[in-house]
mmCIF file of C-alpha atoms and ligand atoms in Angstrom:
data_model
loop_
_atom_site.group_PDB
_atom_site.id
_atom_site.type_symbol
_atom_site.label_atom_id
_atom_site.label_comp_id
_atom_site.label_asym_id
_atom_site.label_seq_id
_atom_site.Cartn_x
_atom_site.Cartn_y
_atom_site.Cartn_z
ATOM 1 C CA MET L 1 -48.913 32.585 -70.690
ATOM 2 C CA GLU L 2 -48.438 35.099 -73.443
ATOM 3 C CA ILE L 3 -50.901 35.000 -76.311
ATOM 4 C CA LEU L 4 -49.822 35.861 -79.862
ATOM 5 C CA ASP L 5 -52.241 35.356 -82.752
ATOM 6 C CA LYS L 6 -54.300 33.404 -80.211
ATOM 7 C CA GLN L 7 -51.471 30.851 -79.826
ATOM 8 C CA SER L 8 -49.860 30.378 -76.459
ATOM 9 C CA ILE L 9 -46.093 30.560 -76.497
ATOM 10 C CA TRP L 10 -44.671 28.083 -74.001
ATOM 11 C CA GLN L 11 -41.749 29.014 -71.807
ATOM 12 C CA VAL L 12 -39.908 27.831 -68.699
ATOM 13 C CA ARG L 13 -42.038 28.028 -65.551
ATOM 14 C CA ASN L 14 -39.985 27.316 -62.494
ATOM 15 C CA SER L 15 -42.262 27.541 -59.505
ATOM 16 C CA TYR L 16 -45.101 25.141 -60.313
ATOM 17 C CA LEU L 17 -45.852 21.484 -59.738
ATOM 18 C CA GLY L 18 -48.308 19.099 -61.378
ATOM 19 C CA VAL L 19 -49.810 16.044 -59.696
ATOM 20 C CA TYR L 20 -50.747 12.843 -61.535
ATOM 21 C CA VAL L 21 -52.726 10.132 -59.724
ATOM 22 C CA HIS L 22 -53.042 6.652 -61.249
ATOM 23 C CA PHE L 23 -56.214 4.689 -60.489
ATOM 24 C CA PRO L 24 -55.443 1.244 -61.891
ATOM 25 C CA TYR L 25 -58.857 -0.409 -62.286
ATOM 26 C CA CYS L 26 -61.069 -0.693 -65.377
ATOM 27 C CA PHE L 27 -64.244 -2.541 -66.255
ATOM 28 C CA LYS L 28 -62.198 -4.729 -68.619
ATOM 29 C CA LYS L 29 -58.578 -4.709 -69.730
ATOM 30 C CA CYS L 30 -58.528 -3.573 -73.383
ATOM 31 C CA ASP L 31 -56.453 -5.763 -75.708
ATOM 32 C CA TYR L 32 -54.155 -2.967 -76.948
ATOM 33 C CA CYS L 33 -53.555 -1.260 -73.587
ATOM 34 C CA ASP L 34 -50.087 -1.196 -72.067
ATOM 35 C CA PHE L 35 -50.885 1.091 -69.131
ATOM 36 C CA TYR L 36 -50.899 -0.607 -65.768
ATOM 37 C CA SER L 37 -54.596 -1.488 -65.367
ATOM 38 C CA GLU L 38 -56.710 -4.415 -64.207
ATOM 39 C CA GLY L 39 -60.182 -5.359 -65.437
ATOM 40 C CA ILE L 40 -62.541 -5.911 -62.480
ATOM 41 C CA GLY L 41 -66.052 -5.638 -63.976
ATOM 42 C CA ALA L 42 -68.773 -3.230 -62.869
ATOM 43 C CA ALA L 43 -68.311 -3.442 -59.103
ATOM 44 C CA PRO L 44 -66.059 -0.999 -57.231
ATOM 45 C CA ALA L 45 -62.516 -2.123 -56.405
ATOM 46 C CA ASN L 46 -62.279 -4.042 -53.112
ATOM 47 C CA ASP L 47 -59.245 -2.042 -52.054
ATOM 48 C CA GLU L 48 -60.463 1.435 -53.094
ATOM 49 C CA GLN L 49 -60.425 2.788 -49.550
ATOM 50 C CA SER L 50 -56.925 1.556 -48.760
ATOM 51 C CA LEU L 51 -55.612 2.632 -52.163
ATOM 52 C CA PHE L 52 -56.672 6.221 -51.455
ATOM 53 C CA LYS L 53 -54.961 5.999 -48.050
ATOM 54 C CA SER L 54 -51.808 4.846 -49.812
ATOM 55 C CA TYR L 55 -51.937 7.865 -52.161
ATOM 56 C CA GLN L 56 -51.856 10.107 -49.063
ATOM 57 C CA LYS L 57 -48.981 8.138 -47.613
ATOM 58 C CA GLU L 58 -47.031 8.448 -50.848
ATOM 59 C CA ILE L 59 -47.558 12.229 -50.887
ATOM 60 C CA LEU L 60 -46.033 12.495 -47.413
ATOM 61 C CA ASP L 61 -43.168 10.150 -48.332
ATOM 62 C CA ARG L 62 -42.281 12.066 -51.502
ATOM 63 C CA ILE L 63 -42.310 15.313 -49.529
ATOM 64 C CA SER L 64 -39.968 13.775 -46.952
ATOM 65 C CA HIS L 65 -37.619 12.638 -49.757
ATOM 66 C CA PHE L 66 -37.677 16.054 -51.478
ATOM 67 C CA PRO L 67 -38.875 18.711 -48.974
ATOM 68 C CA GLU L 68 -38.180 21.477 -51.511
ATOM 69 C CA ILE L 69 -41.230 20.453 -53.581
ATOM 70 C CA LYS L 70 -43.446 22.037 -50.921
ATOM 71 C CA LYS L 71 -42.210 25.435 -52.052
ATOM 72 C CA ARG L 72 -43.859 24.886 -55.413
ATOM 73 C CA THR L 73 -47.431 25.845 -56.253
ATOM 74 C CA ILE L 74 -49.709 23.153 -57.624
ATOM 75 C CA ASP L 75 -51.400 24.390 -60.783
ATOM 76 C CA THR L 76 -52.533 21.087 -62.326
ATOM 77 C CA VAL L 77 -53.899 17.830 -60.927
ATOM 78 C CA PHE L 78 -54.722 14.911 -63.222
ATOM 79 C CA PHE L 79 -56.685 11.830 -62.184
ATOM 80 C CA GLY L 80 -55.794 9.183 -64.763
ATOM 81 C CA GLY L 81 -55.573 5.457 -65.099
ATOM 82 C CA GLY L 82 -56.917 2.892 -65.566
ATOM 83 C CA THR L 83 -60.388 4.327 -65.223
ATOM 84 C CA PRO L 84 -60.496 6.955 -62.466
ATOM 85 C CA SER L 85 -64.211 7.511 -63.105
ATOM 86 C CA LYS L 86 -64.708 4.062 -61.534
ATOM 87 C CA ALA L 87 -63.648 5.451 -58.149
ATOM 88 C CA SER L 88 -66.077 7.324 -55.932
ATOM 89 C CA PRO L 89 -66.080 11.147 -56.373
ATOM 90 C CA GLU L 90 -65.928 11.386 -52.554
ATOM 91 C CA HIS L 91 -62.528 9.735 -52.595
ATOM 92 C CA TRP L 92 -61.261 12.201 -55.226
ATOM 93 C CA LYS L 93 -62.628 15.085 -53.179
ATOM 94 C CA ASN L 94 -60.856 13.889 -50.036
ATOM 95 C CA LEU L 95 -57.613 13.449 -51.938
ATOM 96 C CA LEU L 96 -57.898 16.998 -53.311
ATOM 97 C CA ASP L 97 -58.525 18.288 -49.773
ATOM 98 C CA PHE L 98 -55.462 16.400 -48.573
ATOM 99 C CA LEU L 99 -53.297 17.890 -51.349
ATOM 100 C CA ARG L 100 -54.600 21.342 -50.450
ATOM 101 C CA SER L 101 -53.637 20.763 -46.826
ATOM 102 C CA GLU L 102 -50.055 19.904 -47.818
ATOM 103 C CA PHE L 103 -49.369 22.305 -50.723
ATOM 104 C CA SER L 104 -50.323 25.754 -51.875
ATOM 105 C CA PHE L 105 -52.482 25.809 -54.993
ATOM 106 C CA SER L 106 -52.583 28.418 -57.775
ATOM 107 C CA GLU L 107 -55.670 30.581 -58.073
ATOM 108 C CA ASN L 108 -57.261 28.583 -60.912
ATOM 109 C CA PRO L 109 -55.674 25.157 -60.931
ATOM 110 C CA GLU L 110 -56.605 22.787 -63.745
ATOM 111 C CA ILE L 111 -58.108 19.671 -62.174
ATOM 112 C CA SER L 112 -58.749 16.925 -64.724
ATOM 113 C CA ILE L 113 -60.235 13.470 -64.704
ATOM 114 C CA GLU L 114 -60.379 10.780 -67.356
ATOM 115 C CA VAL L 115 -63.835 9.288 -67.763
ATOM 116 C CA ASN L 116 -64.775 6.149 -69.644
ATOM 117 C CA PRO L 117 -67.983 6.267 -71.702
ATOM 118 C CA GLU L 118 -69.653 3.608 -69.516
ATOM 119 C CA ASP L 119 -69.422 5.929 -66.494
ATOM 120 C CA LEU L 120 -70.309 9.205 -68.223
ATOM 121 C CA SER L 121 -73.569 10.787 -67.113
ATOM 122 C CA SER L 122 -74.875 14.302 -66.449
ATOM 123 C CA GLU L 123 -75.121 13.446 -62.733
ATOM 124 C CA LEU L 124 -71.480 12.385 -62.585
ATOM 125 C CA LEU L 125 -70.351 15.614 -64.301
ATOM 126 C CA GLU L 126 -72.464 17.662 -61.855
ATOM 127 C CA LYS L 127 -70.809 15.846 -58.987
ATOM 128 C CA TYR L 128 -67.315 16.428 -60.384
ATOM 129 C CA HIS L 129 -68.163 20.101 -60.951
ATOM 130 C CA SER L 130 -69.266 20.433 -57.329
ATOM 131 C CA ILE L 131 -65.964 19.064 -55.999
ATOM 132 C CA GLY L 132 -63.813 21.386 -58.106
ATOM 133 C CA ILE L 133 -62.904 19.139 -61.052
ATOM 134 C CA ASN L 134 -62.855 21.490 -64.047
ATOM 135 C CA ARG L 135 -61.616 19.378 -66.951
ATOM 136 C CA VAL L 136 -62.931 16.054 -68.251
ATOM 137 C CA ASN L 137 -61.523 13.832 -70.959
ATOM 138 C CA VAL L 138 -63.435 10.854 -72.314
ATOM 139 C CA GLY L 139 -61.650 7.871 -73.866
ATOM 140 C CA VAL L 140 -64.018 7.258 -76.788
ATOM 141 C CA GLN L 141 -61.460 5.720 -79.232
ATOM 142 C CA THR L 142 -64.073 4.967 -81.905
ATOM 143 C CA LEU L 143 -67.836 4.992 -82.276
ATOM 144 C CA GLU L 144 -67.723 1.960 -84.590
ATOM 145 C CA LYS L 145 -68.859 -1.221 -82.952
ATOM 146 C CA LYS L 146 -66.453 -3.381 -84.946
ATOM 147 C CA GLY L 147 -63.592 -1.030 -83.994
ATOM 148 C CA LEU L 148 -64.448 -1.343 -80.292
ATOM 149 C CA GLU L 149 -64.638 -5.112 -80.686
ATOM 150 C CA PHE L 150 -61.261 -5.190 -82.447
ATOM 151 C CA LEU L 151 -59.756 -3.208 -79.560
ATOM 152 C CA GLY L 152 -61.297 -5.610 -77.057
ATOM 153 C CA ARG L 153 -62.981 -2.693 -75.299
ATOM 154 C CA HIS L 154 -65.981 -3.020 -73.065
ATOM 155 C CA TYR L 155 -68.788 -0.822 -74.396
ATOM 156 C CA ASP L 156 -72.325 0.065 -73.624
ATOM 157 C CA GLU L 157 -74.020 1.184 -76.841
ATOM 158 C CA ASP L 158 -76.517 3.513 -75.157
ATOM 159 C CA ARG L 159 -73.732 5.334 -73.343
ATOM 160 C CA TYR L 160 -71.771 5.767 -76.585
ATOM 161 C CA HIS L 161 -74.846 7.215 -78.296
ATOM 162 C CA SER L 162 -75.537 9.764 -75.576
ATOM 163 C CA LEU L 163 -72.014 10.982 -74.915
ATOM 164 C CA VAL L 164 -71.995 13.964 -77.321
ATOM 165 C CA GLU L 165 -75.178 15.349 -75.802
ATOM 166 C CA ILE L 166 -73.930 14.872 -72.248
ATOM 167 C CA LEU L 167 -70.595 16.543 -73.008
ATOM 168 C CA THR L 168 -72.116 19.531 -74.799
ATOM 169 C CA LYS L 169 -74.463 20.158 -71.856
ATOM 170 C CA SER L 170 -71.746 19.624 -69.275
ATOM 171 C CA PRO L 171 -71.411 22.123 -66.397
ATOM 172 C CA ILE L 172 -67.654 21.577 -66.869
ATOM 173 C CA LYS L 173 -66.644 23.477 -69.982
ATOM 174 C CA ARG L 174 -63.148 22.087 -70.503
ATOM 175 C CA VAL L 175 -64.133 18.788 -72.078
ATOM 176 C CA GLY L 176 -62.364 16.624 -74.603
ATOM 177 C CA ILE L 177 -62.230 13.152 -76.104
ATOM 178 C CA ASP L 178 -59.640 10.660 -77.361
ATOM 179 C CA LEU L 179 -60.169 9.181 -80.813
ATOM 180 C CA MET L 180 -58.028 6.552 -82.456
ATOM 181 C CA TYR L 181 -57.301 5.874 -86.131
ATOM 182 C CA GLY L 182 -55.715 3.045 -88.084
ATOM 183 C CA ILE L 183 -57.785 0.329 -86.393
ATOM 184 C CA PRO L 184 -57.935 -2.565 -88.882
ATOM 185 C CA GLY L 185 -61.428 -2.758 -90.329
ATOM 186 C CA VAL L 186 -62.297 0.869 -89.554
ATOM 187 C CA SER L 187 -62.064 2.976 -92.719
ATOM 188 C CA LYS L 188 -60.690 6.485 -93.016
ATOM 189 C CA GLU L 189 -64.207 7.681 -93.856
ATOM 190 C CA SER L 190 -65.579 6.124 -90.707
ATOM 191 C CA PHE L 191 -62.884 7.767 -88.542
ATOM 192 C CA LEU L 192 -63.499 11.138 -90.219
ATOM 193 C CA SER L 193 -67.226 10.806 -89.703
ATOM 194 C CA ASP L 194 -66.694 10.164 -85.942
ATOM 195 C CA LEU L 195 -64.381 13.166 -85.857
ATOM 196 C CA ASP L 196 -66.923 15.310 -87.669
ATOM 197 C CA LEU L 197 -69.518 14.569 -85.026
ATOM 198 C CA PHE L 198 -67.225 15.918 -82.291
ATOM 199 C CA LEU L 199 -66.141 18.896 -84.405
ATOM 200 C CA LYS L 200 -69.779 19.833 -85.041
ATOM 201 C CA ALA L 201 -70.427 19.537 -81.311
ATOM 202 C CA GLY L 202 -67.579 22.047 -80.826
ATOM 203 C CA LEU L 203 -65.782 20.076 -78.113
ATOM 204 C CA PRO L 204 -62.823 22.245 -77.145
ATOM 205 C CA HIS L 205 -60.161 19.507 -76.895
ATOM 206 C CA LEU L 206 -59.427 16.568 -79.183
ATOM 207 C CA SER L 207 -56.670 13.969 -78.802
ATOM 208 C CA LEU L 208 -56.349 12.132 -82.104
ATOM 209 C CA TYR L 209 -53.858 9.341 -82.124
ATOM 210 C CA SER L 210 -52.964 6.224 -84.010
ATOM 211 C CA LEU L 211 -53.376 2.675 -82.771
ATOM 212 C CA THR L 212 -49.968 1.264 -81.847
ATOM 213 C CA LEU L 213 -48.833 -2.262 -81.227
ATOM 214 C CA GLU L 214 -47.265 -2.438 -77.765
ATOM 215 C CA LYS L 215 -45.211 -5.405 -76.637
ATOM 216 C CA GLY L 216 -46.727 -7.583 -73.918
ATOM 217 C CA THR L 217 -50.347 -6.709 -74.756
ATOM 218 C CA GLN L 218 -53.067 -9.165 -75.759
ATOM 219 C CA TYR L 219 -53.217 -7.378 -79.118
ATOM 220 C CA SER L 220 -49.529 -8.029 -79.746
ATOM 221 C CA ARG L 221 -49.972 -11.727 -78.875
ATOM 222 C CA ASP L 222 -52.965 -11.896 -81.229
ATOM 223 C CA VAL L 223 -50.901 -10.385 -84.057
ATOM 224 C CA THR L 224 -48.088 -12.905 -83.457
ATOM 225 C CA ASP L 225 -50.665 -15.720 -83.531
ATOM 226 C CA HIS L 226 -52.142 -14.303 -86.781
ATOM 227 C CA LYS L 227 -55.487 -13.766 -85.098
ATOM 228 C CA LYS L 228 -55.477 -10.012 -85.664
ATOM 229 C CA LEU L 229 -53.988 -7.599 -88.182
ATOM 230 C CA GLU L 230 -51.358 -4.981 -87.386
ATOM 231 C CA PRO L 231 -52.373 -1.292 -87.296
ATOM 232 C CA GLU L 232 -52.841 0.170 -90.768
ATOM 233 C CA GLU L 233 -49.677 2.271 -90.997
ATOM 234 C CA ASN L 234 -50.173 3.733 -94.489
ATOM 235 C CA LEU L 235 -53.653 4.844 -93.570
ATOM 236 C CA GLN L 236 -52.306 6.275 -90.309
ATOM 237 C CA SER L 237 -49.705 8.431 -92.114
ATOM 238 C CA GLU L 238 -52.366 9.623 -94.558
ATOM 239 C CA ILE L 239 -54.728 10.646 -91.747
ATOM 240 C CA LEU L 240 -51.948 12.109 -89.571
ATOM 241 C CA THR L 241 -50.886 14.528 -92.317
ATOM 242 C CA GLN L 242 -54.451 15.549 -93.174
ATOM 243 C CA LEU L 243 -55.584 16.305 -89.634
ATOM 244 C CA PRO L 244 -53.794 19.654 -89.082
ATOM 245 C CA SER L 245 -55.605 21.369 -91.967
ATOM 246 C CA ILE L 246 -58.992 19.798 -91.128
ATOM 247 C CA LEU L 247 -58.713 20.955 -87.525
ATOM 248 C CA LYS L 248 -57.343 24.396 -88.412
ATOM 249 C CA GLU L 249 -60.385 25.099 -90.579
ATOM 250 C CA GLN L 250 -62.540 24.439 -87.521
ATOM 251 C CA GLY L 251 -60.596 26.867 -85.317
ATOM 252 C CA TYR L 252 -58.440 24.372 -83.410
ATOM 253 C CA LEU L 253 -54.789 24.938 -82.559
ATOM 254 C CA TRP L 254 -52.468 22.031 -83.222
ATOM 255 C CA TYR L 255 -50.325 22.168 -80.121
ATOM 256 C CA GLU L 256 -48.741 18.716 -79.893
ATOM 257 C CA VAL L 257 -48.312 15.900 -82.431
ATOM 258 C CA SER L 258 -51.658 14.307 -81.474
ATOM 259 C CA ASN L 259 -53.425 17.108 -79.601
ATOM 260 C CA TYR L 260 -55.715 19.880 -80.773
ATOM 261 C CA ALA L 261 -57.531 22.512 -78.753
ATOM 262 C CA LYS L 262 -59.599 25.639 -79.149
ATOM 263 C CA PRO L 263 -57.426 28.590 -77.993
ATOM 264 C CA GLY L 264 -57.021 28.496 -74.230
ATOM 265 C CA PHE L 265 -58.260 24.897 -73.909
ATOM 266 C CA GLU L 266 -54.919 23.080 -74.117
ATOM 267 C CA SER L 267 -54.323 20.460 -71.427
ATOM 268 C CA LEU L 268 -52.053 22.378 -69.069
ATOM 269 C CA HIS L 269 -51.205 19.182 -67.225
ATOM 270 C CA ASN L 270 -50.070 17.278 -70.315
ATOM 271 C CA LEU L 271 -48.108 20.352 -71.401
ATOM 272 C CA LYS L 272 -45.975 19.841 -68.313
ATOM 273 C CA TYR L 273 -44.695 16.582 -69.790
ATOM 274 C CA TRP L 274 -43.706 18.378 -72.995
ATOM 275 C CA THR L 275 -42.236 21.489 -71.398
ATOM 276 C CA TYR L 276 -40.134 19.653 -68.842
ATOM 277 C CA GLU L 277 -42.021 20.845 -65.770
ATOM 278 C CA PRO L 278 -41.912 18.714 -62.610
ATOM 279 C CA TYR L 279 -44.822 16.559 -61.540
ATOM 280 C CA LEU L 280 -45.547 14.244 -58.679
ATOM 281 C CA GLY L 281 -46.758 10.836 -59.900
ATOM 282 C CA LEU L 282 -48.830 8.888 -57.354
ATOM 283 C CA GLY L 283 -50.212 5.375 -57.368
ATOM 284 C CA PRO L 284 -49.292 1.966 -58.761
ATOM 285 C CA GLY L 285 -47.640 2.216 -62.160
ATOM 286 C CA ALA L 286 -47.285 6.016 -61.915
ATOM 287 C CA HIS L 287 -44.112 7.874 -62.868
ATOM 288 C CA GLY L 288 -42.953 11.173 -61.473
ATOM 289 C CA MET L 289 -40.315 13.785 -62.178
ATOM 290 C CA ILE L 290 -39.271 15.960 -59.280
ATOM 291 C CA ALA L 291 -36.166 17.929 -58.371
ATOM 292 C CA GLY L 292 -34.261 16.735 -61.455
ATOM 293 C CA HIS L 293 -35.044 13.051 -60.796
ATOM 294 C CA ARG L 294 -37.400 10.453 -62.217
ATOM 295 C CA TYR L 295 -39.051 7.587 -60.389
ATOM 296 C CA GLY L 296 -41.582 4.857 -61.125
ATOM 297 C CA ASN L 297 -43.945 2.943 -58.844
ATOM 298 C CA PRO L 298 -44.580 -0.831 -59.023
ATOM 299 C CA ARG L 299 -47.149 -1.899 -61.592
ATOM 300 C CA ASN L 300 -49.058 -3.866 -58.975
ATOM 301 C CA ALA L 301 -51.788 -2.371 -56.780
ATOM 302 C CA ALA L 302 -51.336 -4.823 -53.882
ATOM 303 C CA LEU L 303 -47.571 -4.369 -53.824
ATOM 304 C CA TYR L 304 -47.916 -0.600 -54.044
ATOM 305 C CA GLN L 305 -50.079 -0.581 -50.936
ATOM 306 C CA LYS L 306 -47.932 -3.041 -49.010
ATOM 307 C CA LYS L 307 -44.418 -1.878 -49.759
ATOM 308 C CA GLU L 308 -42.630 1.215 -48.453
ATOM 309 C CA THR L 309 -42.428 4.049 -50.989
ATOM 310 C CA SER L 310 -39.267 3.452 -52.985
ATOM 311 C CA THR L 311 -36.381 5.865 -52.536
ATOM 312 C CA LYS L 312 -34.976 4.844 -55.904
ATOM 313 C CA TYR L 313 -34.546 7.990 -57.969
ATOM 314 C CA GLU L 314 -32.764 8.317 -61.269
ATOM 315 C CA LYS L 315 -30.994 11.544 -62.086
ATOM 316 C CA ILE L 316 -32.258 13.081 -65.307
ATOM 317 C CA ASP L 317 -30.047 13.887 -68.273
ATOM 318 C CA PRO L 318 -31.642 17.179 -69.417
ATOM 319 C CA SER L 319 -30.058 16.973 -72.848
ATOM 320 C CA THR L 320 -31.943 13.783 -73.790
ATOM 321 C CA GLU L 321 -35.123 14.566 -71.847
ATOM 322 C CA LEU L 322 -35.568 17.992 -73.373
ATOM 323 C CA SER L 323 -35.279 16.729 -76.941
ATOM 324 C CA PHE L 324 -37.845 13.945 -76.447
ATOM 325 C CA THR L 325 -40.377 16.230 -74.808
ATOM 326 C CA LEU L 326 -40.112 19.794 -76.071
ATOM 327 C CA PHE L 327 -39.860 18.940 -79.749
ATOM 328 C CA ARG L 328 -43.193 17.144 -79.741
ATOM 329 C CA LEU L 329 -44.830 20.554 -79.412
ATOM 330 C CA PHE L 330 -46.287 22.045 -82.562
ATOM 331 C CA SER L 331 -47.221 25.291 -80.852
ATOM 332 C CA PRO L 332 -44.481 27.926 -80.526
ATOM 333 C CA PHE L 333 -42.059 27.926 -77.608
ATOM 334 C CA ARG L 334 -39.159 30.072 -76.404
ATOM 335 C CA TYR L 335 -36.431 27.619 -77.282
ATOM 336 C CA LEU L 336 -33.529 29.722 -75.983
ATOM 337 C CA ASP L 337 -35.259 30.074 -72.643
ATOM 338 C CA PHE L 338 -35.409 26.247 -72.286
ATOM 339 C CA ILE L 339 -31.922 25.648 -73.633
ATOM 340 C CA GLU L 340 -30.312 28.280 -71.429
ATOM 341 C CA THR L 341 -32.144 27.123 -68.314
ATOM 342 C CA TYR L 342 -31.461 23.404 -68.609
ATOM 343 C CA LEU L 343 -28.401 22.703 -70.777
ATOM 344 C CA ASP L 344 -24.639 23.057 -70.386
ATOM 345 C CA THR L 345 -22.641 25.144 -72.886
ATOM 346 C CA LYS L 346 -21.572 22.230 -75.082
ATOM 347 C CA THR L 347 -25.050 20.703 -75.403
ATOM 348 C CA LYS L 348 -26.570 24.144 -75.873
ATOM 349 C CA SER L 349 -24.441 24.872 -78.934
ATOM 350 C CA LYS L 350 -25.277 21.430 -80.386
ATOM 351 C CA TYR L 351 -29.000 22.140 -79.982
ATOM 352 C CA ILE L 352 -28.666 25.563 -81.598
ATOM 353 C CA LYS L 353 -26.690 24.239 -84.579
ATOM 354 C CA THR L 354 -29.235 21.470 -85.203
ATOM 355 C CA ILE L 355 -32.154 23.873 -84.915
ATOM 356 C CA GLU L 356 -30.540 26.290 -87.373
ATOM 357 C CA ALA L 357 -29.983 23.431 -89.833
ATOM 358 C CA TRP L 358 -33.697 22.530 -89.556
ATOM 359 C CA GLU L 359 -34.610 26.128 -90.280
ATOM 360 C CA LYS L 360 -32.421 26.168 -93.417
ATOM 361 C CA LYS L 361 -34.233 23.038 -94.625
ATOM 362 C CA GLY L 362 -37.591 24.794 -94.138
ATOM 363 C CA LEU L 363 -38.718 22.436 -91.361
ATOM 364 C CA CYS L 364 -39.240 25.055 -88.663
ATOM 365 C CA SER L 365 -39.392 28.789 -88.113
ATOM 366 C CA ILE L 366 -37.292 30.752 -85.634
ATOM 367 C CA GLU L 367 -38.365 34.281 -84.898
ATOM 368 C CA ASN L 368 -37.537 36.430 -81.874
ATOM 369 C CA GLU L 369 -36.094 33.377 -80.105
ATOM 370 C CA ILE L 370 -39.358 31.510 -80.652
ATOM 371 C CA PHE L 371 -39.288 28.075 -82.294
ATOM 372 C CA GLN L 372 -42.140 26.460 -84.165
ATOM 373 C CA TRP L 373 -42.263 23.353 -86.329
ATOM 374 C CA LYS L 374 -43.746 23.580 -89.806
ATOM 375 C CA PRO L 375 -46.203 20.834 -90.827
ATOM 376 C CA GLU L 376 -43.485 19.445 -93.172
ATOM 377 C CA ALA L 377 -41.628 18.155 -90.098
ATOM 378 C CA LEU L 378 -44.464 15.917 -88.936
ATOM 379 C CA LEU L 379 -43.606 12.621 -90.645
ATOM 380 C CA LEU L 380 -39.870 13.136 -90.004
ATOM 381 C CA LEU L 381 -40.265 14.033 -86.361
ATOM 382 C CA ASP L 382 -38.845 10.885 -84.730
ATOM 383 C CA ASP L 383 -35.681 11.060 -86.867
ATOM 384 C CA LEU L 384 -35.306 14.818 -86.331
ATOM 385 C CA ILE L 385 -35.509 14.411 -82.576
ATOM 386 C CA LEU L 386 -32.767 11.774 -82.769
ATOM 387 C CA GLU L 387 -30.543 14.256 -84.668
ATOM 388 C CA ILE L 388 -30.542 16.498 -81.631
ATOM 389 C CA THR L 389 -29.852 13.733 -79.115
ATOM 390 C CA LEU L 390 -27.134 11.785 -80.913
HETATM 391 S S1 SF4 G 1 -60.056 1.502 -70.350
HETATM 392 FE FE1 SF4 G 1 -58.159 2.640 -70.813
HETATM 393 S S2 SF4 G 1 -56.735 2.166 -69.163
HETATM 394 FE FE2 SF4 G 1 -58.424 0.679 -69.033
HETATM 395 S S3 SF4 G 1 -57.655 -1.080 -70.158
HETATM 396 FE FE3 SF4 G 1 -58.829 0.158 -71.609
HETATM 397 S S4 SF4 G 1 -57.305 1.542 -72.562
HETATM 398 FE FE4 SF4 G 1 -56.365 0.657 -70.714
#
């Protein structure tokens, strides 16, 4: 990637493939969570062994459905969930070996894992380091006890207290955390003080996002039953608009609505979702996008292991997909490169007209075929993206 003023400029990359693996088990299902996940307590999952076998089977099935994906080079692998740090590192190692036996890998692939605070330890990071995992993200959400209780999250206070020290001494240097704001009962000051702790520790990647109310979750039922309050939207907008300048002062690049990184520490895997690059999604509840098609796996671990891999693929409409992904980026990107690669003439001219209108309104800059949002666009983003799709 080209570097200009330390900012990467994203462009079309046609020969790579990302891999996402969904491990669906957690210690406890959090009340607000709408990912496919099941709370199973501290013990390992009964079906861990067979689940990892099923991942291998799915890899072979997807290759047989789309043999052309083997020509691509894997440059990112992401173990997510659920709580993938609940699974044994040996299983992750074997899965990586299996992927390496089926695909070619780039020279320095990004291999990430999500870790929950209850599993984080120096020993675990050493182990991950030794098997080639080189990026770790910890789902902290908040350090406030009442915030964790509101979210219905399992927590171990000692682990929460030691996580900054463990991450700063980690043998894996690409480390980051998720923090959440707008949790009822957690003040702006309290969120900013949590953030300050991680900024002072100099963690190179921060995902800062607002609590949302998702249908079908325990949290949403509790709100309907008047047992819990909705997320604090006014506070969320206030924090959302203040974050870019706070983070900039500390040397972070704002590269996506909710994501900040020190230069060179962006999540290359998550960037695939925003720059329309293909990825293989494996496991129950996982989604994938390969060869111009999307697919989704059943949100049920037993069914996933029992049933044949589905051959149901939905053809992608690049015009809608591109608008919902690319325009979430706040770092610069070669917009003409994307538009010319993926869109037909009619849609292309609609995109260009809309982008030029945004520029006239002072919402973005366009220079040398490079597009970048201005901070003024942030609160309008959802509506602006609709302008380009409608
Ligand atoms: S730990 Fe993460 S994936 Fe698991 S239930 Fe909580 S939010 Fe969902």
